[in-house]
Amino acid sequence: MTKAFVLINTDSGLEKLVHEEIKSLNGVKAVYDLYGEYDLMVVIEQDTDKDVAEVVSWELRKVKGIRSTNTMVVAK
Amino acid sequence: MTKAFVLINTDSGLEKLVHEEIKSLNGVKAVYDLYGEYDLMVVIEQDTDKDVAEVVSWELRKVKGIRSTNTMVVAK
Amino acid sequence: MTKAFVLINTDSGLEKLVHEEIKSLNGVKAVYDLYGEYDLMVVIEQDTDKDVAEVVSWELRKVKGIRSTNTMVVAK
Amino acid sequence: MTKAFVLINTDSGLEKLVHEEIKSLNGVKAVYDLYGEYDLMVVIEQDTDKDVAEVVSWELRKVKGIRSTNTMVVAK
Amino acid sequence: MTKAFVLINTDSGLEKLVHEEIKSLNGVKAVYDLYGEYDLMVVIEQDTDKDVAEVVSWELRKVKGIRSTNTMVVAK
Amino acid sequence: MTKAFVLINTDSGLEKLVHEEIKSLNGVKAVYDLYGEYDLMVVIEQDTDKDVAEVVSWELRKVKGIRSTNTMVVAK
Amino acid sequence: MTKAFVLINTDSGLEKLVHEEIKSLNGVKAVYDLYGEYDLMVVIEQDTDKDVAEVVSWELRKVKGIRSTNTMVVAK
Amino acid sequence: MTKAFVLINTDSGLEKLVHEEIKSLNGVKAVYDLYGEYDLMVVIEQDTDKDVAEVVSWELRKVKGIRSTNTMVVAK
């Protein structure tokens, strides 16, 4: 099992919309609104790193309103 | 009472417009034009953290021309 | 209840030591070793923001080997 | 009159000590403990930029426990 | 006399256009293409800080293709 | 021979497209998808620094979907 | 096979020493001196992510003179 | 001729000392005290990139009190 935390910055004002859309994505366990440098953080769990990469690239980063992502994979 | 300083980067050239529009927002005590890495800084005071989050998400970050925000909440 | 994620950079080579020491701190729910820009992430839950600030300042940041912390409070 | 906000990162665990020592420095109007990327913020007011530079270089940055400072001068 | 160095990031591919347009702006002494984190650096000299702020806000940051600027004022 | 590593952030969701387009550019030896703060990394080799600068400015940064680049030239 | 690029900042003046010591570490394929924001970049190849994490934590980050590391794992 | 701008952060309080010591180094044309994210900026001119790299690594970064450097080479 691979776990990753993805820090997200959204286009200004779209963080609520993006939050709602991400919640239902494949492997997403939680989504948090944050104070500070990053707007949201998503917790993703998948069987392998490759599956995490797939969700991040092919689903998460396709969500309209996302400006940048910083994927922090948990080192086993 | 919760106080927060919000560092703002705007789309290039729109800092004056954004400055004017933010001044009148709910709980905004001051707005400063800055040299350096950030374009503006806003001082917000509200009764609770939740109210600060509301102003930042539902009012401040809806202002046209804002590129990114970094909300620094004062730790009591 | 206030939840916060604290991103930590440690002195090079001390991440395992710091990881062990943080695990048992007040309100710490989990500690993760990370790839990328940050070395560790800590999940803290306390009744109030003030309690979170206390744990971060008076316990977490006193642990030997911590270089910098970036506390991301979850906005309710 | 020149106003500046100085964002400060301290050596881990020394933020309270640094906070106390800065409060009494020349031209310091307020000091805040912060959540997020920066540990403290100081508000400095002096007659001229040069005076601000003097306080920052010759007083503030001499305080033991300060790791880095980011001086944001308010553009008139 | 106030001197400032402005680090600029442009929209990808527009750095040459932006370079040409900035050269002729008020108070601009030199423009450099850079390797690394920043795309261009501009050297500005004006009588006062206020004049520097005017050039940066009302001329430089109005140039099409500029994504962000980081104005580093030389401390006298 | 000059070697450079270019760290790239793309518009969210366009990293695969950009990856494909960069592969065939002049002097490009390899392209990698990355976890973390940067989306892609490109390895470029050219006879001189000037040639590297040409490829980066006139080819690489013209590719649609690139948000920012950070060119790290290998010091001989 | 897992490939990772590790961006390294060293204590000022120790980059040559650190470069020499890293070259012989387990799984290290190349080490580059860089211009720009980072001092060195190391290319590591190991059978699994876990092995990469081991080399980074237990060997690389133990080398005297390393200030910070940013491990960018190649997403398969 | 290769020109480079080196952004420097010093240990807190040592910027004046470092400034004095750098002025006389090989190829150094100017040194500036800065407001903002960086403490000093040095202008270096040498015949080749290699000479610039030599001055930065073997002279500049050996100066006591330097915490980090970011060398921005001017692209011809």
Coordinates of C-alpha atoms in Angstrom, one line a residue:
Chain A
M1 CA 0.0 0.0 0.0
T2 CA 1.3 3.4 -0.9
K3 CA 0.2 6.6 0.9
A4 CA 0.7 10.1 -0.4
F5 CA -0.2 13.6 0.8
V6 CA -0.8 16.1 -2.1
L7 CA -0.5 19.8 -1.2
I8 CA -2.6 21.9 -3.6
N9 CA -2.8 25.5 -4.6
T10 CA -6.0 26.4 -6.5
D11 CA -6.9 29.4 -8.6
S12 CA -8.0 32.0 -6.1
G13 CA -11.6 31.5 -5.0
L14 CA -12.1 28.0 -6.4
E15 CA -10.8 26.1 -3.4
K16 CA -14.4 25.0 -2.3
L17 CA -15.3 23.8 -5.8
V18 CA -12.0 21.9 -6.2
H19 CA -12.5 20.4 -2.7
E20 CA -15.9 19.0 -3.6
E21 CA -14.7 17.5 -6.9
I22 CA -11.6 15.8 -5.4
K23 CA -13.5 14.1 -2.6
S24 CA -15.0 11.5 -4.8
L25 CA -11.8 10.6 -6.8
N26 CA -10.3 7.2 -6.8
G27 CA -8.3 6.4 -3.7
V28 CA -8.9 9.8 -2.0
K29 CA -9.3 9.2 1.8
A30 CA -9.6 12.8 3.0
V31 CA -9.4 16.4 1.8
Y32 CA -8.6 19.3 4.1
D33 CA -8.9 23.2 3.7
L34 CA -5.7 24.7 5.1
Y35 CA -4.4 28.0 6.4
G36 CA -1.0 29.0 5.2
E37 CA 1.1 28.6 2.0
Y38 CA -1.1 25.7 0.6
D39 CA -4.9 25.8 0.0
L40 CA -5.8 22.1 0.3
M41 CA -4.3 18.8 1.2
V42 CA -5.5 15.5 -0.1
V43 CA -4.7 12.0 1.4
I44 CA -4.4 9.3 -1.3
E45 CA -4.0 5.6 -0.7
Q46 CA -3.4 3.1 -3.6
D47 CA -1.8 -0.3 -3.9
T48 CA 1.3 0.9 -5.7
D49 CA 3.2 4.1 -6.4
K50 CA 2.3 3.7 -10.0
D51 CA -1.4 3.8 -9.1
V52 CA -0.8 6.9 -7.0
A53 CA 0.9 8.5 -10.0
E54 CA -2.0 7.6 -12.2
V55 CA -4.6 9.1 -9.8
V56 CA -2.6 12.3 -9.4
S57 CA -1.8 12.8 -13.1
W58 CA -4.9 11.4 -14.8
E59 CA -7.6 12.4 -12.3
L60 CA -6.5 14.9 -9.7
R61 CA -4.5 17.3 -11.9
K62 CA -7.4 17.3 -14.5
V63 CA -9.7 19.0 -12.0
K64 CA -10.5 22.5 -13.2
G65 CA -9.1 25.2 -10.9
I66 CA -6.0 23.4 -9.7
R67 CA -2.9 25.7 -10.1
S68 CA -0.1 23.5 -8.7
T69 CA 0.4 20.3 -6.8
N70 CA 3.2 19.0 -4.6
T71 CA 2.9 15.2 -4.1
M72 CA 4.7 13.9 -0.9
V73 CA 4.9 10.2 -1.0
V74 CA 5.3 8.5 2.3
A75 CA 8.6 6.6 2.4
K76 CA 8.1 3.1 3.7
Chain B
M1 CA -10.6 37.7 18.6
T2 CA -8.6 36.1 15.8
K3 CA -6.0 38.2 13.9
A4 CA -4.5 37.1 10.6
F5 CA -2.0 38.6 8.1
V6 CA -2.6 37.5 4.5
L7 CA 0.3 37.8 2.1
I8 CA -1.0 38.3 -1.5
N9 CA 0.5 38.0 -5.0
T10 CA -1.7 39.5 -7.7
D11 CA -1.6 39.2 -11.5
S12 CA 1.1 41.6 -12.7
G13 CA -0.2 45.2 -12.9
L14 CA -3.4 44.6 -10.9
E15 CA -2.1 45.3 -7.4
K16 CA -3.7 48.8 -7.2
L17 CA -7.1 47.5 -8.3
V18 CA -7.0 44.6 -5.9
H19 CA -5.8 46.9 -3.1
E20 CA -8.8 49.2 -3.6
E21 CA -11.3 46.3 -3.7
I22 CA -10.0 44.5 -0.5
K23 CA -10.0 47.6 1.7
S24 CA -13.8 47.5 2.1
L25 CA -14.1 43.8 2.8
N26 CA -15.5 42.4 6.1
G27 CA -13.0 42.5 9.0
V28 CA -10.2 44.1 6.9
K29 CA -8.2 46.5 9.2
A30 CA -5.4 47.6 6.8
V31 CA -3.9 46.9 3.4
Y32 CA -0.2 47.5 2.5
D33 CA 1.6 47.6 -0.8
L34 CA 5.0 45.8 -0.3
Y35 CA 8.4 45.6 -1.9
G36 CA 9.8 42.1 -2.2
E37 CA 8.5 38.6 -2.8
Y38 CA 4.8 39.5 -2.0
D39 CA 2.7 42.3 -3.6
L40 CA 0.3 43.2 -0.8
M41 CA -0.4 42.3 2.9
V42 CA -3.9 42.5 4.5
V43 CA -4.6 42.6 8.2
I44 CA -7.9 40.8 9.1
E45 CA -9.6 40.7 12.5
Q46 CA -12.6 38.5 13.2
D47 CA -14.2 36.9 16.3
T48 CA -13.2 33.4 15.5
D49 CA -10.8 31.5 13.2
K50 CA -13.8 30.2 11.3
D51 CA -14.9 33.8 10.6
V52 CA -11.4 34.6 9.3
A53 CA -11.5 31.5 7.1
E54 CA -14.9 32.6 5.7
V55 CA -13.6 36.1 4.8
V56 CA -10.5 34.7 3.2
S57 CA -12.3 32.0 1.2
W58 CA -15.6 33.6 0.4
E59 CA -14.6 37.3 0.0
L60 CA -10.9 37.9 -0.3
R61 CA -10.0 35.1 -2.7
K62 CA -13.0 35.9 -4.9
V63 CA -11.4 39.3 -5.8
K64 CA -10.4 39.4 -9.5
G65 CA -6.6 39.6 -10.0
I66 CA -5.5 37.7 -6.9
R67 CA -3.0 34.9 -7.9
S68 CA -2.1 33.4 -4.6
T69 CA -2.6 34.0 -0.8
N70 CA -0.6 32.9 2.2
T71 CA -2.7 33.3 5.4
M72 CA -0.6 33.6 8.6
V73 CA -2.9 33.3 11.6
V74 CA -1.6 34.8 14.8
A75 CA -1.1 32.0 17.4
K76 CA -2.7 33.1 20.7
Chain C
M1 CA -11.3 20.0 18.0
T2 CA -8.4 21.6 16.1
K3 CA -6.3 19.5 13.6
A4 CA -3.0 20.6 12.2
F5 CA -0.4 19.1 9.9
V6 CA 3.2 20.1 10.7
L7 CA 5.8 19.8 7.9
I8 CA 9.3 19.4 9.3
N9 CA 12.8 19.6 8.0
T10 CA 15.4 18.1 10.3
D11 CA 19.2 18.4 10.4
S12 CA 20.5 16.0 7.8
G13 CA 20.6 12.4 9.1
L14 CA 18.6 13.0 12.2
E15 CA 15.1 12.3 10.7
K16 CA 14.8 8.9 12.3
L17 CA 15.8 10.1 15.8
V18 CA 13.4 13.0 15.5
H19 CA 10.6 10.7 14.2
E20 CA 10.9 8.5 17.3
E21 CA 10.9 11.3 19.7
I22 CA 7.9 13.1 18.2
K23 CA 5.7 10.0 18.2
S24 CA 5.0 10.2 21.9
L25 CA 4.3 13.9 22.2
N26 CA 1.0 15.3 23.5
G27 CA -1.7 15.2 20.8
V28 CA 0.4 13.5 18.1
K29 CA -1.7 11.1 16.1
A30 CA 0.8 10.1 13.4
V31 CA 4.3 10.8 12.0
Y32 CA 5.3 10.1 8.4
D33 CA 8.7 10.0 6.7
L34 CA 8.4 11.8 3.3
Y35 CA 10.1 12.0 0.0
G36 CA 10.5 15.5 -1.4
E37 CA 11.0 19.0 0.0
Y38 CA 10.0 18.1 3.6
D39 CA 11.5 15.3 5.7
L40 CA 8.6 14.5 8.1
M41 CA 4.9 15.3 8.6
V42 CA 3.2 15.2 12.0
V43 CA -0.6 15.1 12.5
I44 CA -1.7 16.8 15.7
E45 CA -5.1 17.0 17.2
Q46 CA -6.0 19.2 20.3
D47 CA -9.1 20.8 21.7
T48 CA -8.2 24.3 20.7
D49 CA -5.8 26.2 18.4
K50 CA -4.1 27.5 21.5
D51 CA -3.4 23.9 22.6
V52 CA -2.0 23.1 19.2
A53 CA 0.3 26.2 19.4
E54 CA 1.4 25.1 22.8
V55 CA 2.4 21.6 21.6
V56 CA 4.2 22.9 18.6
S57 CA 6.1 25.6 20.4
W58 CA 6.7 24.1 23.8
E59 CA 7.2 20.4 22.9
L60 CA 7.6 19.7 19.2
R61 CA 10.1 22.6 18.4
K62 CA 12.1 21.7 21.4
V63 CA 13.1 18.3 20.0
K64 CA 16.8 18.2 19.1
G65 CA 17.5 18.0 15.4
I66 CA 14.5 20.0 14.1
R67 CA 15.6 22.7 11.6
S68 CA 12.3 24.2 10.6
T69 CA 8.6 23.6 10.9
N70 CA 5.6 24.7 8.8
T71 CA 2.3 24.4 10.7
M72 CA -0.7 24.0 8.5
V73 CA -3.9 24.4 10.6
V74 CA -7.0 22.8 9.1
A75 CA -9.6 25.6 8.5
K76 CA -13.0 24.6 9.9
Chain D
M1 CA 7.9 57.6 8.2
T2 CA 8.9 54.2 6.9
K3 CA 7.0 51.1 8.0
A4 CA 8.3 47.5 7.5
F5 CA 7.1 44.0 8.3
V6 CA 9.9 41.5 9.1
L7 CA 9.1 37.8 8.8
I8 CA 11.4 35.8 11.0
N9 CA 12.3 32.1 11.3
T10 CA 14.1 31.2 14.5
D11 CA 16.1 28.2 15.6
S12 CA 13.6 25.6 16.5
G13 CA 12.3 26.1 20.1
L14 CA 13.7 29.6 20.6
E15 CA 10.8 31.6 19.2
K16 CA 9.5 32.6 22.7
L17 CA 13.0 33.9 23.8
V18 CA 13.5 35.8 20.5
H19 CA 10.0 37.2 20.8
E20 CA 10.7 38.6 24.3
E21 CA 14.1 40.1 23.2
I22 CA 12.7 41.8 20.1
K23 CA 9.8 43.5 21.8
S24 CA 12.0 46.2 23.4
L25 CA 14.1 47.0 20.3
N26 CA 14.2 50.5 18.7
G27 CA 11.2 51.2 16.6
V28 CA 9.5 47.9 17.2
K29 CA 5.7 48.5 17.4
A30 CA 4.5 44.9 17.7
V31 CA 5.6 41.2 17.5
Y32 CA 3.4 38.3 16.6
D33 CA 3.8 34.5 16.9
L34 CA 2.5 33.0 13.7
Y35 CA 1.3 29.6 12.3
G36 CA 2.7 28.6 9.0
E37 CA 5.9 29.0 7.1
Y38 CA 7.2 31.9 9.3
D39 CA 7.6 31.8 13.1
L40 CA 7.3 35.5 14.0
M41 CA 6.4 38.8 12.4
V42 CA 7.7 42.2 13.7
V43 CA 6.3 45.6 12.8
I44 CA 9.0 48.3 12.7
E45 CA 8.4 52.1 12.1
Q46 CA 11.3 54.5 11.7
D47 CA 11.8 58.0 10.2
T48 CA 13.6 56.8 7.1
D49 CA 14.4 53.5 5.2
K50 CA 18.0 53.9 6.4
D51 CA 16.9 53.9 10.0
V52 CA 14.8 50.7 9.3
A53 CA 17.9 49.1 7.7
E54 CA 20.0 50.1 10.8
V55 CA 17.5 48.5 13.3
V56 CA 17.2 45.3 11.2
S57 CA 20.9 44.8 10.6
W58 CA 22.5 46.2 13.8
E59 CA 19.8 45.2 16.4
L60 CA 17.2 42.7 15.2
R61 CA 19.6 40.3 13.3
K62 CA 22.0 40.3 16.2
V63 CA 19.4 38.7 18.5
K64 CA 20.6 35.1 19.3
G65 CA 18.3 32.4 17.9
I66 CA 17.3 34.2 14.6
R67 CA 17.8 31.9 11.6
S68 CA 16.6 34.1 8.7
T69 CA 14.7 37.4 8.2
N70 CA 12.6 38.6 5.2
T71 CA 12.1 42.4 5.4
M72 CA 9.0 43.7 3.6
V73 CA 9.2 47.5 3.3
V74 CA 5.8 49.2 2.8
A75 CA 5.9 51.0 -0.6
K76 CA 4.7 54.6 -0.1
Chain E
M1 CA 19.3 58.0 -5.4
T2 CA 17.5 54.6 -4.9
K3 CA 18.7 51.5 -6.7
A4 CA 16.6 48.3 -7.0
F5 CA 17.0 44.9 -8.6
V6 CA 13.8 43.3 -9.8
L7 CA 13.7 39.6 -10.4
I8 CA 11.1 38.6 -13.0
N9 CA 9.4 35.4 -14.0
T10 CA 7.5 35.7 -17.4
D11 CA 4.9 33.5 -19.0
S12 CA 6.8 30.7 -20.6
G13 CA 8.3 31.7 -24.0
L14 CA 7.7 35.5 -23.6
E15 CA 11.0 36.4 -21.9
K16 CA 12.5 37.9 -25.1
L17 CA 9.5 40.1 -25.8
V18 CA 9.3 41.2 -22.2
H19 CA 13.1 41.9 -22.2
E20 CA 12.7 44.2 -25.3
E21 CA 9.8 46.1 -23.8
I22 CA 11.3 46.7 -20.4
K23 CA 14.6 48.1 -21.8
S24 CA 13.1 51.5 -22.7
L25 CA 11.1 52.0 -19.4
N26 CA 11.8 55.0 -17.1
G27 CA 14.9 54.5 -14.9
V28 CA 15.8 51.1 -16.3
K29 CA 19.6 50.9 -16.5
A30 CA 20.0 47.2 -17.6
V31 CA 18.1 44.0 -18.3
Y32 CA 19.6 40.5 -18.0
D33 CA 18.4 37.1 -19.2
L34 CA 19.2 34.6 -16.4
Y35 CA 19.6 30.8 -15.9
G36 CA 18.0 29.4 -12.9
E37 CA 14.9 30.1 -10.8
Y38 CA 14.2 33.6 -12.3
D39 CA 14.0 34.5 -16.0
L40 CA 15.1 38.1 -16.1
M41 CA 16.7 40.7 -13.8
V42 CA 16.1 44.5 -14.2
V43 CA 18.3 47.2 -12.7
I44 CA 16.3 50.4 -11.8
E45 CA 17.6 53.7 -10.5
Q46 CA 15.3 56.6 -9.4
D47 CA 15.6 59.6 -7.1
T48 CA 13.4 58.1 -4.4
D49 CA 11.9 54.8 -3.3
K50 CA 8.5 56.2 -4.2
D51 CA 9.7 56.8 -7.8
V52 CA 11.0 53.2 -7.9
A53 CA 7.6 52.0 -6.6
E54 CA 5.9 54.0 -9.3
V55 CA 8.0 52.6 -12.1
V56 CA 7.6 49.0 -10.9
S57 CA 3.8 49.2 -10.3
W58 CA 2.7 51.6 -13.0
E59 CA 5.1 50.7 -15.9
L60 CA 7.0 47.4 -15.3
R61 CA 4.2 45.3 -14.0
K62 CA 1.9 46.5 -16.8
V63 CA 4.1 44.8 -19.4
K64 CA 2.3 41.9 -21.0
G65 CA 3.8 38.5 -20.2
I66 CA 5.1 39.2 -16.7
R67 CA 4.0 36.5 -14.2
S68 CA 5.6 37.7 -11.0
T69 CA 8.2 40.2 -9.8
N70 CA 10.4 40.3 -6.7
T71 CA 11.7 43.8 -6.0
M72 CA 15.0 43.9 -4.0
V73 CA 15.7 47.5 -2.9
V74 CA 19.3 48.2 -2.1
A75 CA 19.5 49.3 1.6
K76 CA 21.6 52.4 1.9
Chain F
M1 CA 29.9 20.3 -24.0
T2 CA 27.3 21.9 -21.6
K3 CA 24.8 19.9 -19.7
A4 CA 21.7 21.3 -18.0
F5 CA 18.8 19.9 -16.0
V6 CA 15.6 21.9 -16.4
L7 CA 12.9 21.5 -13.7
I8 CA 9.5 22.2 -15.1
N9 CA 6.0 22.9 -13.7
T10 CA 3.2 22.6 -16.2
D11 CA -0.4 23.7 -16.2
S12 CA -2.3 21.2 -14.1
G13 CA -3.2 18.1 -16.1
L14 CA -0.9 18.9 -19.1
E15 CA 2.2 17.1 -17.9
K16 CA 1.8 14.1 -20.2
L17 CA 1.3 16.3 -23.3
V18 CA 4.2 18.5 -22.5
H19 CA 6.4 15.4 -21.8
E20 CA 5.6 14.0 -25.3
E21 CA 6.4 17.3 -27.0
I22 CA 9.7 18.0 -25.2
K23 CA 11.1 14.5 -26.0
S24 CA 11.9 15.4 -29.6
L25 CA 13.4 18.8 -29.0
N26 CA 17.0 19.7 -30.0
G27 CA 19.6 18.4 -27.5
V28 CA 17.0 16.7 -25.2
K29 CA 18.6 13.5 -23.8
A30 CA 15.8 12.5 -21.4
V31 CA 12.5 13.6 -19.8
Y32 CA 11.3 12.3 -16.4
D33 CA 7.9 12.6 -14.7
L34 CA 8.5 13.5 -11.0
Y35 CA 6.8 13.3 -7.6
G36 CA 7.2 16.4 -5.5
E37 CA 7.5 20.1 -6.0
Y38 CA 8.3 19.8 -9.8
D39 CA 6.3 18.0 -12.5
L40 CA 9.0 17.1 -15.0
M41 CA 12.8 17.2 -15.4
V42 CA 14.6 17.5 -18.8
V43 CA 18.2 16.7 -19.5
I44 CA 19.7 18.9 -22.2
E45 CA 23.2 18.6 -23.7
Q46 CA 24.6 21.1 -26.2
D47 CA 28.0 22.3 -27.3
T48 CA 27.9 25.6 -25.5
D49 CA 26.0 27.4 -22.8
K50 CA 24.6 29.7 -25.5
D51 CA 23.2 26.7 -27.4
V52 CA 21.6 25.5 -24.2
A53 CA 20.0 29.0 -23.6
E54 CA 18.7 28.9 -27.2
V55 CA 17.0 25.5 -26.8
V56 CA 15.5 26.6 -23.4
S57 CA 14.2 30.0 -24.6
W58 CA 13.4 29.4 -28.2
E59 CA 12.1 25.8 -28.1
L60 CA 11.4 24.4 -24.7
R61 CA 9.6 27.5 -23.2
K62 CA 7.5 27.8 -26.3
V63 CA 5.8 24.5 -25.6
K64 CA 2.2 25.0 -24.7
G65 CA 1.3 24.1 -21.1
I66 CA 4.6 25.0 -19.5
R67 CA 4.1 27.3 -16.4
S68 CA 7.6 27.8 -15.2
T69 CA 11.2 26.4 -15.7
N70 CA 14.2 26.4 -13.5
T71 CA 17.4 25.7 -15.5
M72 CA 20.3 24.2 -13.5
V73 CA 23.4 24.4 -15.6
V74 CA 26.1 21.9 -14.6
A75 CA 29.2 23.8 -13.4
K76 CA 32.3 22.4 -15.1
Chain G
M1 CA 14.0 -0.3 -10.7
T2 CA 13.4 3.0 -8.9
K3 CA 15.3 6.1 -10.0
A4 CA 15.5 9.3 -8.0
F5 CA 17.2 12.7 -8.3
V6 CA 18.3 14.3 -5.0
L7 CA 18.8 18.1 -5.0
I8 CA 21.3 19.0 -2.2
N9 CA 22.3 22.2 -0.5
T10 CA 25.5 21.9 1.5
D11 CA 27.1 24.1 4.2
S12 CA 28.8 26.9 2.4
G13 CA 32.2 25.9 1.0
L14 CA 31.8 22.1 1.7
E15 CA 30.2 21.2 -1.7
K16 CA 33.5 19.7 -3.1
L17 CA 34.0 17.5 0.0
V18 CA 30.4 16.4 0.0
H19 CA 30.6 15.7 -3.8
E20 CA 33.6 13.4 -3.3
E21 CA 32.0 11.5 -0.4
I22 CA 28.7 10.9 -2.1
K23 CA 30.2 9.5 -5.3
S24 CA 31.0 6.1 -3.7
L25 CA 27.7 5.6 -1.9
N26 CA 25.4 2.7 -2.7
G27 CA 23.3 3.1 -5.9
V28 CA 24.8 6.5 -6.8
K29 CA 25.1 6.7 -10.6
A30 CA 26.3 10.4 -10.9
V31 CA 26.9 13.6 -8.9
Y32 CA 26.7 17.1 -10.5
D33 CA 27.9 20.5 -9.3
L34 CA 25.1 23.0 -10.2
Y35 CA 24.7 26.8 -10.6
G36 CA 21.5 28.2 -9.1
E37 CA 19.3 27.5 -6.1
Y38 CA 20.8 24.0 -5.4
D39 CA 24.5 23.1 -4.9
L40 CA 24.6 19.5 -6.1
M41 CA 22.3 16.9 -7.7
V42 CA 22.7 13.1 -7.2
V43 CA 21.3 10.4 -9.4
I44 CA 20.3 7.2 -7.4
E45 CA 19.1 3.9 -8.8
Q46 CA 17.9 1.1 -6.6
D47 CA 15.6 -1.9 -7.0
T48 CA 12.7 -0.5 -4.9
D49 CA 11.6 2.8 -3.5
K50 CA 12.3 1.4 0.0
D51 CA 16.0 0.9 -1.0
V52 CA 16.1 4.4 -2.3
A53 CA 14.7 5.7 1.0
E54 CA 17.3 3.6 2.8
V55 CA 20.3 5.1 0.8
V56 CA 19.0 8.6 1.2
S57 CA 18.2 8.4 5.0
W58 CA 20.9 6.1 6.2
E59 CA 23.8 7.0 3.9
L60 CA 23.4 10.2 1.9
R61 CA 21.9 12.4 4.7
K62 CA 24.6 11.1 7.2
V63 CA 27.4 12.8 5.1
K64 CA 28.9 15.7 7.0
G65 CA 28.2 19.1 5.4
I66 CA 24.7 18.4 3.9
R67 CA 22.2 21.1 4.9
S68 CA 19.1 19.9 3.1
T69 CA 17.9 17.4 0.5
N70 CA 14.9 17.3 -1.8
T71 CA 14.4 13.8 -3.2
M72 CA 12.5 13.7 -6.5
V73 CA 11.4 10.2 -7.2
V74 CA 10.8 9.4 -10.9
A75 CA 7.1 8.4 -11.3
K76 CA 6.8 5.2 -13.4
Chain H
M1 CA 33.2 37.3 -20.5
T2 CA 30.8 35.6 -18.1
K3 CA 28.7 37.7 -15.7
A4 CA 26.9 36.3 -12.7
F5 CA 24.7 37.7 -9.9
V6 CA 25.0 35.7 -6.6
L7 CA 22.1 36.1 -4.1
I8 CA 23.4 35.4 -0.6
N9 CA 21.8 34.7 2.8
T10 CA 24.2 35.1 5.8
D11 CA 24.0 33.9 9.3
S12 CA 21.9 36.5 11.1
G13 CA 23.9 39.6 12.1
L14 CA 27.0 38.8 10.0
E15 CA 25.9 40.5 6.8
K16 CA 28.2 43.5 7.3
L17 CA 31.2 41.3 8.0
V18 CA 30.5 39.1 5.0
H19 CA 30.0 42.2 2.8
E20 CA 33.4 43.6 3.7
E21 CA 35.2 40.3 3.1
I22 CA 33.6 39.6 -0.3
K23 CA 34.4 43.0 -1.8
S24 CA 38.0 42.2 -2.3
L25 CA 37.5 38.7 -3.9
N26 CA 38.7 37.9 -7.4
G27 CA 36.3 39.2 -10.1
V28 CA 33.9 40.9 -7.7
K29 CA 32.6 44.1 -9.3
A30 CA 30.0 45.1 -6.6
V31 CA 28.3 44.0 -3.4
Y32 CA 24.8 45.3 -2.3
D33 CA 22.9 45.0 1.0
L34 CA 19.3 44.2 0.2
Y35 CA 15.9 44.3 1.7
G36 CA 13.7 41.3 1.3
E37 CA 14.3 37.6 1.0
Y38 CA 18.1 37.8 0.3
D39 CA 20.6 39.6 2.5
L40 CA 23.3 40.5 -0.1
M41 CA 23.9 40.4 -3.9
V42 CA 27.3 40.1 -5.5
V43 CA 28.2 40.9 -9.1
I44 CA 31.0 38.7 -10.5
E45 CA 32.6 39.0 -13.9
Q46 CA 35.2 36.4 -15.2
D47 CA 36.5 35.3 -18.5
T48 CA 34.7 32.0 -18.5
D49 CA 31.9 30.2 -16.7
K50 CA 34.5 27.9 -15.2
D51 CA 36.3 30.9 -13.7
V52 CA 33.0 32.1 -12.2
A53 CA 32.4 28.6 -10.7
E54 CA 35.9 28.6 -9.2
V55 CA 35.4 32.0 -7.5
V56 CA 32.0 31.0 -6.2
S57 CA 33.1 27.6 -4.9
W58 CA 36.7 28.2 -3.8
E59 CA 36.5 31.8 -2.6
L60 CA 33.0 33.2 -2.0
R61 CA 31.5 30.1 -0.4
K62 CA 34.5 29.8 1.9
V63 CA 33.7 33.1 3.6
K64 CA 32.7 32.6 7.2
G65 CA 29.0 33.5 7.9
I66 CA 27.5 32.6 4.5
R67 CA 24.5 30.4 4.9
S68 CA 23.4 29.9 1.3
T69 CA 24.1 31.2 -2.2
N70 CA 22.0 31.3 -5.4
T71 CA 24.2 31.9 -8.4
M72 CA 22.3 33.4 -11.4
V73 CA 24.5 33.2 -14.5
V74 CA 23.6 35.7 -17.2
A75 CA 22.6 33.8 -20.4
K76 CA 24.5 35.2 -23.4

